Amino acid sequence: MPAMALYLSLHHWLTHRNRGQARSYKWRPLNRNCQQTMLMQGSGLRHPCFINSATPPPITTLFPAHTSCYCDRPLPGSNLDLIRLSLLIFSLALSTTAAATISESHGYAQFGVLKYPASFTHFDWVNPEAPKAGTLRIMANGTFDTLNPYTFKGSSPISTPNFGQYGVSELNEPLMVGTGQYDPSGDEPTSSYGLIAKTVEYSEDRSWVVFNLRPEARFHDGKPITAFDVAFSYRTLLRDGHPQYRTALQEVQRVDILNRHRIRFVFKRSGNPLLILRLGELPVLPQHYWKNRDFKATTFEPPMGSGPYRITQVRPGRSLVFERVKDYWGKDLPVNRGKYNFNRVEVEFYRDADVAFEAFKAGEFDIYIEHQAKNWFTGYDYPAVNDGKVIKAQIAHQIPTQTQGLFMNTRRNTFADIKVREALGLMFNFEWTNRTLFNNAYQRSVSYYPNSEFTASDVPAGREFLILSPYRAQLPPKLFTQPFAASKTDGGGVPRDTIRRALNLLAEAGWKFTDRGLANSAGQPLRFEILLVNPSLERILQPYIEDLTRIGIDARLRTVDRAQYKQRLDQFDFDIILMTLNQTLSPGLEQWQYFHSSQANIKGSKNYAGVANPVVDNLLNQLLAAKTRDDQVATSKALDRVLLWQHYMIPNWYLNTHRLAYRNRFAFVTTPPYTLGLRAWWLKPSEKNQ
């Protein structure tokens, strides 16, 4: 029997003893004295402690057949003093370091310490006494064809821009909040606090984690949330969910149900602090709801949830209505106090941004998050703004902005040569675009992690240099001697020297001038298209197309509808796309999804460029194994630098502020540095009845 497992048993007993719930426990091998039920699917087993319960669960977990299992039900007739003595003897047999490696807390910090103590009552940026009343009307840019956000098939509301910022969604509550999509932190970058999980236990070497669930946690139908639901969620997402879940959960070796409210995840390797955050983000699905439904199918039936809102009305692809759950089980939790203050949230979906903005001006909804620079500077001169009925606000933030750029599909021969990719980057005239189309509103991206401390700058030094040095022979020599720099213009045309450099690179890659433009030795023209889904982007990229045409490249724009766009992305059926990649406050497994070679040929993955680089793979492994914030920052900078010098994308631009307009009927405490914080807004007293 593993020493750590014995210690866990002692630790669990002591916890219950301190709570005035002294019970006796016994360890038994799973395949000997414990009753067991083999399931036909995979290696899943019923937990032996619940075989004889009144309502035995149909499924538990993914125990390997050799795994030891601990039963925590009281053993009739056992001698408590003897059990205590036995556990004490076993504990003394453990090393002192083993006894010191267990932590239990109300939250988890990947690095450092938590900002908020166990006694905290609410976050600093919310009003815990905010009144709950009224209706919030919002818009979403796009459409949806399913209400299941977890599958490969279909597009759910959460996939539309900004939808997650409003504080309502079809997402299921996770174990912990602070990281992930569900309820991002306002003022901490790498910390999470218990939601469904009351506390989290973990070893110092981060080789396993135990989540202790709140007994009061309930789904909307009143059924309790148990460890069986967590195990079911893990297995379902791993087997039937979007491929991103298989990537995110790949480091989990097994899942152990310890009792109805305790579940343990054991990792394939130690030193995995980020995985605990990712597991805390795991959405908890109701087993009883999904067991007789097709999880992979698209659906307009609102799935069963457990959060502060439920969907009550659906107009497929057009609108949703959320209503606050009045008997919501978690309304008084510290992580929820002051949030979710509207009784009703109505969402209209608009496929055209110009139509949506006109609807906002007409008073059809309450908040508009602006993404068009031209509109921000010229579109808000109308009476409601001038009279103060609509507030126009630009608010600085510290959120790592999305990676935005023109990603070249290196699976295609045209873009397999780094020289071609570099040449295409040289021809992008950001300064002209920013001046002419954006009123100089943006800054040029020269990083995959703009507006963050993960941005590579200058030349490699210190810890970053040490990380990169073993790969010197595999990297461009310039990477170590000069900082990466994007091409620049004076705001006019592309300079002749820049054009000459681009043509020389193309010539070295085998593309020569002919009477039909640039062609290779087989006479094939250099031809590609940029795939778009938003027609408004055409005016932004058309000047780039014209500059490429001038040097003999047959480049075109192609705009398709959202359904076709998603299908082509999932199948990597494109040459170049204008894409944004969501970044987090703590780079980790999502970087694996974006850039690891294992994802290059997985349909539906987010490795759009087809990155398959052993140096990048090694850096990603180091990033996931980072034990301190300094290690994480240095490794992220090294990764950023390598990706930039491989020219997988043409960096675009970024904005380090929120741009929003809203009707002057709302109040809020402040806008925290790491989120817009709309979930903590409330109606002014004079507006409650409107």
XYZ file of C-alpha atoms in Angstrom:
690
model
C 0.000 0.000 0.000
C 1.511 3.374 -0.999
C 2.739 5.499 1.878
C 1.078 8.609 0.501
C -2.247 6.799 0.318
C -1.944 5.825 3.989
C -1.187 9.397 4.886
C -4.235 10.574 2.970
C -6.377 8.207 4.981
C -4.978 9.561 8.250
C -5.399 13.119 7.048
C -9.024 12.487 6.096
C -9.775 10.858 9.467
C -8.212 13.727 11.381
C -10.257 16.214 9.355
C -13.488 14.472 10.258
C -12.400 14.129 13.887
C -11.779 17.842 14.120
C -15.226 18.448 12.745
C -16.755 16.385 15.509
C -17.417 13.507 13.113
C -15.094 10.835 14.454
C -15.460 7.744 12.297
C -13.456 4.601 11.739
C -11.888 3.807 8.389
C -10.194 0.862 6.848
C -7.977 0.488 3.808
C -8.703 -2.461 1.573
C -7.344 -3.462 -1.819
C -9.898 -2.925 -4.529
C -9.607 -6.395 -5.991
C -9.640 -8.351 -2.736
C -11.962 -7.486 0.084
C -13.918 -4.659 -1.519
C -16.963 -5.621 -3.477
C -16.591 -4.480 -7.054
C -18.679 -4.192 -10.153
C -16.967 -4.171 -13.521
C -18.545 -2.023 -16.168
C -18.564 -3.145 -19.745
C -17.159 0.147 -20.997
C -13.488 0.812 -20.619
C -12.067 0.219 -17.160
C -14.719 2.110 -15.201
C -15.708 0.639 -11.814
C -18.427 1.282 -9.346
C -16.983 2.664 -6.152
C -17.136 -0.281 -3.737
C -18.210 1.904 -0.843
C -21.497 2.631 -2.542
C -22.353 -0.733 -4.046
C -24.912 -1.348 -1.332
C -26.209 2.198 -1.054
C -29.851 2.982 -1.548
C -29.182 4.627 -4.907
C -26.025 3.102 -6.358
C -24.557 5.333 -9.035
C -24.440 3.855 -12.536
C -20.906 5.050 -13.185
C -17.964 6.291 -11.269
C -14.547 6.744 -12.598
C -11.659 5.346 -14.539
C -9.795 3.201 -12.000
C -7.111 1.015 -13.525
C -7.723 -2.549 -12.448
C -4.606 -2.651 -10.280
C -5.350 0.544 -8.369
C -5.909 0.429 -4.630
C -9.136 1.970 -3.422
C -10.020 3.308 -0.042
C -13.432 2.798 1.513
C -14.408 5.517 3.943
C -17.704 4.116 5.190
C -17.703 3.227 8.906
C -16.960 -0.408 9.598
C -19.561 -1.897 11.978
C -18.154 -3.137 15.231
C -14.668 -1.782 14.683
C -12.628 -0.559 17.618
C -12.120 3.174 17.132
C -9.154 3.357 19.504
C -7.469 0.490 17.693
C -8.045 2.174 14.353
C -6.620 5.429 15.721
C -3.561 3.607 17.031
C -3.075 1.786 13.739
C -3.282 4.979 11.758
C -0.817 6.634 14.120
C 1.634 3.771 13.677
C 1.215 3.946 9.899
C 1.758 7.693 9.934
C 4.938 7.348 11.943
C 6.206 4.976 9.289
C 5.952 7.765 6.755
C 8.749 10.199 6.210
C 8.408 13.548 7.876
C 8.492 15.184 4.507
C 5.482 13.191 3.372
C 3.469 14.474 6.323
C 4.407 17.995 5.443
C 3.462 17.844 1.811
C -0.326 18.020 2.133
C -2.095 21.371 1.821
C -5.814 22.057 2.121
C -7.240 25.442 1.289
C -10.347 27.364 0.236
C -8.522 28.283 -2.946
C -5.466 27.560 -5.016
C -2.646 29.787 -6.239
C -0.459 28.431 -8.987
C 2.395 30.561 -7.696
C 2.732 32.532 -4.505
C -0.181 32.987 -2.095
C -3.866 33.768 -2.367
C -4.955 37.366 -2.010
C -8.143 36.516 -0.111
C -8.076 34.515 3.156
C -10.439 31.703 4.052
C -12.549 34.181 6.012
C -13.193 36.504 3.054
C -16.817 37.438 2.385
C -16.600 38.978 -1.090
C -14.157 40.266 -3.673
C -12.932 43.847 -3.339
C -14.372 44.959 -6.676
C -17.993 44.035 -6.022
C -20.775 45.522 -3.913
C -21.930 42.711 -1.602
C -25.188 44.573 -0.962
C -25.964 45.236 -4.607
C -29.737 45.066 -5.165
C -31.067 42.286 -7.360
C -33.662 43.622 -9.742
C -34.615 44.483 -13.284
C -33.696 43.363 -16.776
C -30.404 43.636 -18.645
C -30.650 43.683 -22.429
C -27.495 42.777 -24.310
C -26.386 41.798 -27.807
C -24.157 39.111 -29.210
C -22.279 39.395 -32.486
C -22.998 36.274 -34.529
C -25.391 33.383 -34.112
C -25.641 29.898 -32.594
C -26.864 26.485 -33.680
C -26.541 24.581 -30.390
C -26.779 25.152 -26.649
C -24.167 22.535 -25.858
C -20.870 24.439 -25.573
C -18.673 21.382 -25.018
C -18.757 19.463 -28.291
C -16.967 19.552 -31.591
C -20.226 19.907 -33.485
C -22.005 23.229 -33.744
C -21.424 26.773 -32.454
C -22.789 27.723 -29.047
C -23.458 31.243 -27.701
C -20.242 31.254 -25.665
C -18.276 31.005 -28.927
C -19.533 34.422 -30.073
C -17.377 37.473 -29.274
C -17.803 39.011 -25.805
C -20.583 36.647 -24.736
C -18.599 35.390 -21.765
C -18.089 38.911 -20.426
C -21.750 39.485 -19.640
C -21.877 37.060 -16.733
C -24.512 34.741 -18.181
C -23.905 31.703 -20.322
C -24.939 28.147 -20.976
C -21.734 26.949 -19.331
C -22.041 24.635 -16.324
C -20.549 25.720 -13.028
C -16.987 24.499 -12.451
C -15.343 23.234 -9.296
C -13.500 26.530 -8.771
C -13.607 30.035 -10.223
C -10.997 32.674 -10.927
C -9.467 31.118 -13.993
C -11.180 29.783 -17.088
C -14.194 31.097 -18.989
C -16.917 30.776 -16.388
C -16.068 33.544 -13.922
C -12.610 35.001 -14.536
C -10.749 36.691 -11.722
C -10.927 40.399 -11.355
C -7.761 41.092 -9.411
C -5.546 37.997 -9.335
C -3.777 36.475 -12.334
C -3.264 32.835 -11.314
C -5.606 32.063 -8.420
C -8.928 30.292 -8.053
C -11.432 29.898 -5.231
C -13.904 27.185 -4.426
C -17.361 27.166 -5.993
C -18.770 23.630 -6.157
C -15.600 22.584 -4.344
C -15.469 23.883 -0.780
C -11.780 23.143 -0.398
C -8.926 21.723 -2.431
C -6.167 19.421 -1.165
C -2.910 18.835 -2.964
C 0.598 17.556 -2.454
C 3.581 19.819 -2.424
C 4.953 18.099 -5.508
C 1.623 18.696 -7.310
C 1.246 15.042 -8.246
C -2.434 14.823 -7.233
C -5.344 16.968 -6.105
C -8.482 16.277 -4.096
C -11.604 18.415 -4.414
C -13.965 18.425 -1.444
C -17.428 19.246 -2.732
C -20.013 21.324 -0.920
C -22.872 19.095 0.266
C -25.321 21.933 -0.414
C -24.393 22.214 -4.125
C -27.418 21.476 -6.304
C -28.432 21.307 -9.933
C -31.453 23.318 -11.013
C -33.770 20.333 -10.511
C -32.732 20.102 -6.861
C -30.556 16.998 -7.169
C -27.242 17.206 -5.291
C -23.924 17.580 -7.091
C -21.670 14.683 -6.152
C -18.275 13.272 -6.968
C -20.023 10.906 -9.351
C -21.126 13.894 -11.438
C -17.555 15.183 -11.472
C -16.188 11.802 -12.586
C -18.935 11.535 -15.193
C -18.065 15.028 -16.481
C -14.403 14.132 -16.734
C -15.081 10.937 -18.653
C -17.733 12.452 -20.907
C -15.651 15.466 -21.885
C -12.630 13.258 -22.440
C -14.549 10.819 -24.614
C -17.243 12.897 -26.331
C -16.274 16.516 -25.787
C -14.372 18.887 -28.017
C -10.782 17.709 -28.714
C -9.524 20.593 -26.571
C -10.621 18.680 -23.464
C -8.498 15.683 -24.385
C -5.566 18.029 -24.649
C -6.340 19.852 -21.411
C -6.840 16.638 -19.422
C -4.107 14.521 -20.979
C -1.881 14.714 -17.900
C -4.459 13.013 -15.661
C -3.531 9.405 -14.937
C -6.655 8.374 -13.052
C -9.636 9.627 -11.096
C -10.574 8.223 -7.658
C -13.973 8.745 -6.057
C -13.194 8.797 -2.334
C -16.775 9.383 -1.239
C -19.834 11.244 -2.467
C -18.184 14.601 -1.843
C -14.486 13.852 -2.341
C -12.766 13.179 -5.628
C -9.062 12.802 -6.363
C -7.213 13.329 -9.625
C -3.826 11.636 -9.843
C -1.388 13.027 -12.396
C 0.964 11.218 -14.726
C 3.885 13.205 -13.360
C 4.691 15.431 -10.429
C 5.492 19.118 -10.719
C 2.235 20.024 -12.447
C 0.885 23.144 -10.687
C -1.082 24.419 -13.676
C -3.098 21.228 -14.032
C -4.786 21.891 -10.695
C -6.090 25.192 -12.070
C -7.303 23.493 -15.243
C -9.099 20.777 -13.276
C -10.708 23.433 -11.117
C -12.176 24.847 -14.338
C -13.820 21.492 -15.154
C -17.534 22.074 -15.815
C -19.648 19.745 -13.697
C -22.379 18.095 -15.762
C -25.425 16.343 -14.274
C -25.041 12.623 -14.842
C -28.742 11.957 -14.403
C -29.607 14.478 -17.116
C -27.110 13.385 -19.760
C -27.056 9.619 -19.268
C -29.952 9.045 -21.696
C -29.106 11.875 -24.103
C -26.709 12.121 -27.020
C -23.964 14.387 -25.692
C -22.421 14.894 -29.137
C -25.631 16.112 -30.793
C -26.534 19.743 -31.336
C -29.537 20.869 -29.339
C -31.722 23.882 -28.656
C -32.978 22.373 -25.424
C -31.397 24.321 -22.548
C -29.124 21.818 -20.782
C -29.420 21.262 -17.055
C -27.145 23.544 -15.063
C -26.474 24.614 -11.495
C -25.590 28.305 -11.793
C -27.270 31.606 -10.929
C -29.185 31.752 -14.234
C -31.172 29.322 -16.350
C -32.263 29.684 -19.963
C -36.039 30.100 -20.148
C -36.611 31.150 -23.765
C -34.850 30.185 -26.984
C -35.295 31.505 -30.494
C -32.777 29.362 -32.403
C -29.904 31.447 -33.687
C -31.652 34.707 -32.798
C -32.216 35.254 -29.076
C -31.970 33.836 -25.560
C -33.592 34.790 -22.277
C -31.889 34.005 -18.966
C -33.700 34.274 -15.651
C -32.046 34.394 -12.259
C -32.597 31.268 -10.166
C -34.217 32.603 -6.998
C -33.295 29.587 -4.886
C -29.781 29.344 -6.354
C -27.761 27.210 -3.975
C -24.592 29.333 -4.169
C -26.025 32.839 -3.915
C -24.352 33.555 -0.546
C -20.904 32.153 -1.310
C -18.017 34.636 -1.051
C -17.165 34.118 -4.737
C -20.732 35.036 -5.750
C -21.735 37.832 -3.384
C -22.375 41.055 -5.251
C -22.644 39.325 -8.644
C -25.502 38.216 -10.889
C -27.755 41.102 -9.921
C -30.284 41.149 -12.754
C -33.471 39.160 -12.530
C -33.610 38.728 -16.268
C -31.051 38.944 -19.080
C -32.263 39.176 -22.684
C -29.773 38.490 -25.488
C -30.294 39.362 -29.151
C -27.917 37.965 -31.756
C -26.844 40.192 -34.654
C -24.931 38.969 -37.661
C -24.030 42.479 -38.809
C -22.126 44.837 -36.499
C -23.469 47.959 -38.225
C -27.054 46.791 -37.741
C -26.294 45.995 -34.096
C -24.880 49.456 -33.475
C -27.917 51.137 -34.983
C -30.100 48.977 -32.734
C -28.078 50.121 -29.720
C -28.505 53.775 -30.712
C -32.236 53.154 -30.978
C -32.296 51.830 -27.404
C -32.833 48.153 -28.245
C -30.218 46.996 -25.724
C -28.156 48.432 -22.879
C -24.441 47.761 -23.423
C -22.308 47.866 -26.546
C -18.694 46.659 -26.546
C -17.040 48.439 -29.427
C -14.481 46.742 -31.672
C -14.342 49.103 -34.631
C -11.923 51.986 -34.150
C -13.527 54.105 -36.842
C -16.929 53.715 -35.223
C -15.486 54.567 -31.807
C -14.195 57.889 -33.087
C -17.040 58.849 -35.396
C -20.174 56.909 -34.448
C -21.046 58.250 -31.008
C -21.964 61.825 -31.808
C -25.700 61.499 -31.273
C -28.173 63.022 -28.767
C -28.255 60.225 -26.165
C -24.456 60.436 -25.719
C -24.418 64.218 -25.727
C -27.239 64.327 -23.151
C -25.551 61.813 -20.830
C -28.198 59.123 -21.316
C -25.504 56.914 -22.813
C -22.028 56.738 -21.251
C -19.032 56.261 -23.549
C -16.074 54.836 -21.627
C -12.546 53.732 -22.479
C -11.052 51.824 -19.542
C -7.444 50.627 -19.299
C -6.839 47.012 -18.271
C -4.005 44.564 -17.594
C -5.444 41.616 -19.472
C -3.062 39.867 -21.886
C -4.782 40.730 -25.127
C -5.653 38.154 -27.706
C -3.044 36.947 -30.130
C -4.270 38.463 -33.367
C -2.673 37.989 -36.729
C -2.791 36.477 -40.177
C -1.996 32.805 -39.598
C -0.430 30.952 -42.523
C -1.316 27.287 -42.913
C 2.080 25.587 -43.057
C 0.393 22.313 -44.016
C 0.181 23.866 -47.487
C 3.317 23.753 -49.597
C 3.027 27.443 -50.346
C 3.712 28.344 -46.709
C 6.029 25.505 -45.733
C 9.092 27.688 -46.466
C 9.903 30.166 -43.702
C 11.256 32.623 -46.273
C 7.828 32.894 -47.930
C 6.202 33.540 -44.569
C 8.751 36.213 -43.673
C 8.318 37.911 -47.046
C 4.532 38.089 -46.658
C 5.010 39.645 -43.227
C 7.250 42.354 -44.655
C 4.485 43.474 -47.008
C 1.926 44.202 -44.275
C 1.625 47.991 -43.908
C 0.301 48.452 -40.369
C 1.135 52.145 -40.071
C -0.962 53.081 -43.123
C -3.816 50.884 -41.924
C -3.712 52.334 -38.410
C -3.615 55.943 -39.633
C -6.125 55.666 -42.438
C -8.649 53.169 -41.060
C -8.221 53.174 -37.272
C -7.522 56.814 -36.383
C -4.219 55.642 -34.857
C -6.169 53.799 -32.157
C -4.053 50.632 -32.061
C -0.548 49.515 -31.255
C 1.347 47.086 -33.479
C 1.678 43.614 -32.051
C 5.204 42.283 -31.905
C 4.337 39.367 -29.655
C 2.008 36.427 -29.261
C 1.279 37.834 -25.772
C 0.778 41.574 -26.188
C 0.028 43.757 -23.166
C 1.634 41.273 -20.805
C 4.874 40.455 -19.040
C 5.250 37.418 -21.311
C 6.273 39.550 -24.298
C 9.784 38.863 -25.585
C 11.835 42.050 -25.922
C 15.386 43.093 -26.692
C 17.673 40.048 -26.964
C 17.523 36.887 -24.818
C 19.064 37.438 -21.405
C 19.152 35.854 -17.980
C 16.852 32.929 -17.427
C 15.371 33.204 -20.940
C 18.860 32.920 -22.480
C 19.587 29.791 -20.451
C 16.314 28.238 -21.618
C 17.054 28.939 -25.294
C 20.760 28.097 -25.334
C 20.391 24.289 -25.717
C 18.507 24.889 -28.966
C 20.936 27.357 -30.522
C 21.733 25.044 -33.454
C 18.015 24.672 -34.259
C 17.164 28.369 -34.152
C 17.919 31.285 -36.467
C 21.206 32.914 -35.401
C 19.568 36.363 -35.439
C 17.279 35.266 -32.604
C 20.190 35.573 -30.154
C 21.685 38.783 -31.538
C 18.765 41.094 -32.303
C 15.202 41.617 -31.083
C 12.332 40.614 -33.316
C 10.923 43.616 -35.146
C 7.958 43.929 -37.453
C 8.354 45.864 -40.694
C 7.591 49.575 -40.485
C 6.525 52.314 -42.854
C 6.083 56.052 -42.489
C 2.338 55.685 -42.953
C 2.628 55.861 -46.727
C 3.439 53.014 -49.087
C 5.680 50.021 -48.413
C 9.306 51.240 -48.780
C 11.302 50.052 -51.795
C 13.936 48.487 -49.569
C 11.274 46.430 -47.833
C 9.818 45.313 -51.169
C 13.313 44.365 -52.364
C 13.916 42.279 -49.224
C 10.595 40.513 -49.690
C 11.308 39.703 -53.336
C 14.792 38.416 -52.494
C 13.340 36.085 -49.865
C 10.724 34.836 -52.325
C 13.427 34.267 -54.947
C 15.468 32.240 -52.461
C 12.350 30.161 -51.851
C 12.046 29.442 -55.584
C 9.522 32.089 -56.668
C 10.709 34.060 -59.711
C 9.158 36.835 -61.775
C 7.408 35.767 -64.959
C 5.028 37.506 -67.298
C 2.214 36.088 -65.147
C 3.689 37.248 -61.846
C 5.614 35.185 -59.342
C 5.867 31.497 -60.210
C 7.894 28.474 -59.162
C 10.090 26.275 -61.352
C 7.041 24.309 -62.481
C 5.368 27.470 -63.709
C 2.752 27.465 -60.930
C 1.774 30.964 -59.792
C 2.103 32.105 -56.202
C -1.594 32.161 -55.376
C -3.593 32.021 -52.131
C -6.691 33.382 -50.454
C -7.352 34.886 -47.040
C -10.448 33.302 -45.526
C -12.772 35.640 -43.602
C -16.093 35.392 -41.802
C -16.656 39.079 -41.044
C -17.345 41.199 -44.159
C -16.206 44.368 -42.355
C -12.642 43.025 -42.405
C -12.524 43.196 -46.177
C -11.907 46.942 -46.224
C -9.072 46.476 -43.716
C -7.266 43.743 -45.641
C -7.927 44.932 -49.181
C -4.944 47.348 -49.123
C -2.716 44.419 -48.103
C -4.069 42.384 -51.028
C -3.264 45.260 -53.382
C 0.311 45.516 -52.086
C 0.793 41.779 -52.648
C -0.626 42.055 -56.158
C 1.914 44.758 -57.002
C 4.789 42.340 -56.420
C 3.245 39.582 -58.515
C 1.284 37.561 -55.928
C -2.242 36.434 -56.827
C -3.830 37.029 -53.395
C -7.572 37.225 -52.801
C -10.110 37.659 -50.028
C -12.894 35.143 -49.518
C -15.720 35.746 -47.036
C -17.993 32.840 -46.077
C -20.853 32.355 -43.638
C -20.160 31.317 -40.055
C -21.139 27.658 -40.489
C -18.874 27.163 -43.499
C -16.115 29.105 -41.799
C -16.166 26.852 -38.741
C -16.211 23.732 -40.901
C -13.227 24.902 -42.910
C -11.310 25.855 -39.784
C -11.978 22.467 -38.212
C -10.697 20.737 -41.365
C -7.760 23.174 -41.862
C -9.196 23.971 -45.282
C -7.680 27.430 -45.716
C -4.538 29.215 -46.855
C -4.450 32.201 -44.495
C -6.930 33.279 -41.828
C -7.238 36.378 -39.697
C -7.502 34.781 -36.294
C -7.457 35.724 -32.637
C -6.294 33.288 -29.964
C -7.551 33.857 -26.447
C -4.756 34.261 -23.937
C -4.876 33.810 -20.195
C -3.206 35.357 -17.211
C -1.240 32.148 -16.821
C -0.098 30.618 -20.139
C -0.267 26.858 -20.066
C -2.259 24.083 -21.702
C -3.993 26.403 -24.148
C -0.545 27.076 -25.610
C -0.251 23.331 -26.143
C -3.500 23.438 -28.108
C -2.260 26.358 -30.192
C 1.313 25.302 -30.949
C 2.170 21.695 -30.033
C 2.968 19.302 -32.864
C 0.527 16.714 -31.476
C -2.324 19.112 -32.320
C -1.218 19.924 -35.859
C -3.325 17.214 -37.487
C -6.175 16.852 -35.008
C -9.333 18.100 -36.684
C -10.891 20.915 -34.718
C -7.690 21.793 -32.889
C -6.561 25.388 -32.571
C -3.113 24.813 -34.038
C -4.206 26.767 -37.101
C -0.712 27.400 -38.437
C 0.162 23.702 -38.264
C 3.130 24.357 -35.957
C 5.206 21.177 -35.666
C 8.506 22.280 -34.220
C 10.526 20.195 -31.717
C 11.912 23.326 -30.034
C 8.407 24.667 -29.516
C 7.341 21.268 -28.136
C 10.187 21.283 -25.625
C 9.450 24.835 -24.537
C 5.793 23.942 -24.028
C 6.835 21.050 -21.799
C 8.987 23.400 -19.765
C 6.170 25.918 -19.542
C 3.784 23.349 -18.113
C 6.413 22.284 -15.585
C 7.203 25.830 -14.384
C 7.402 25.907 -10.591
C 7.603 29.668 -10.082
C 6.170 32.732 -11.721
C 9.678 33.740 -12.808
C 10.140 30.395 -14.567
C 6.769 30.791 -16.263
C 7.552 34.318 -17.461
C 11.009 33.388 -18.769
C 9.727 30.300 -20.581
C 6.805 32.216 -22.088
C 9.201 34.855 -23.390
C 11.387 32.160 -24.909
C 8.345 30.550 -26.549
C 7.166 33.925 -27.834
C 10.563 34.659 -29.349
C 10.827 31.277 -31.102
C 7.325 31.545 -32.566
C 7.963 35.084 -33.810
C 11.200 34.150 -35.557
C 9.476 31.226 -37.291
C 7.007 33.674 -38.883
C 3.931 31.485 -38.451
C 1.739 34.544 -38.410
C 1.815 38.184 -39.419
C 1.166 40.056 -36.157
C -1.635 42.600 -36.393
C -2.552 45.045 -33.656
C -3.915 45.215 -30.137
C -5.770 47.501 -27.763
C -5.055 47.722 -24.028
C -8.376 49.295 -23.075
C -12.026 48.314 -22.885
C -14.197 50.390 -25.219
C -17.831 50.281 -24.255
C -20.960 52.368 -24.259
C -23.869 51.770 -21.905
C -27.154 53.340 -20.934
C -26.837 55.477 -17.838
C -28.953 53.222 -15.647
C -26.216 51.046 -14.105
C -23.886 51.289 -11.125
C -20.694 49.410 -10.281
C -17.821 49.666 -7.809
C -14.868 49.655 -10.199
C -13.469 47.919 -13.233
C -10.849 45.465 -11.957
C -7.585 45.034 -13.870
C -8.245 41.537 -15.256
C -11.895 41.576 -16.338
C -14.578 44.009 -17.464
C -16.647 42.976 -14.466
C -20.144 43.277 -15.976
C -21.355 40.395 -13.797
C -21.019 42.727 -10.780
C -23.069 45.617 -12.206
C -26.506 46.470 -10.854
C -29.389 48.769 -11.669
C -29.516 52.177 -10.058
C -32.394 52.455 -7.547
C -34.336 54.721 -9.891
C -34.170 52.082 -12.602
C -35.317 49.031 -10.652
C -38.802 49.052 -12.001
C -37.898 49.851 -15.585
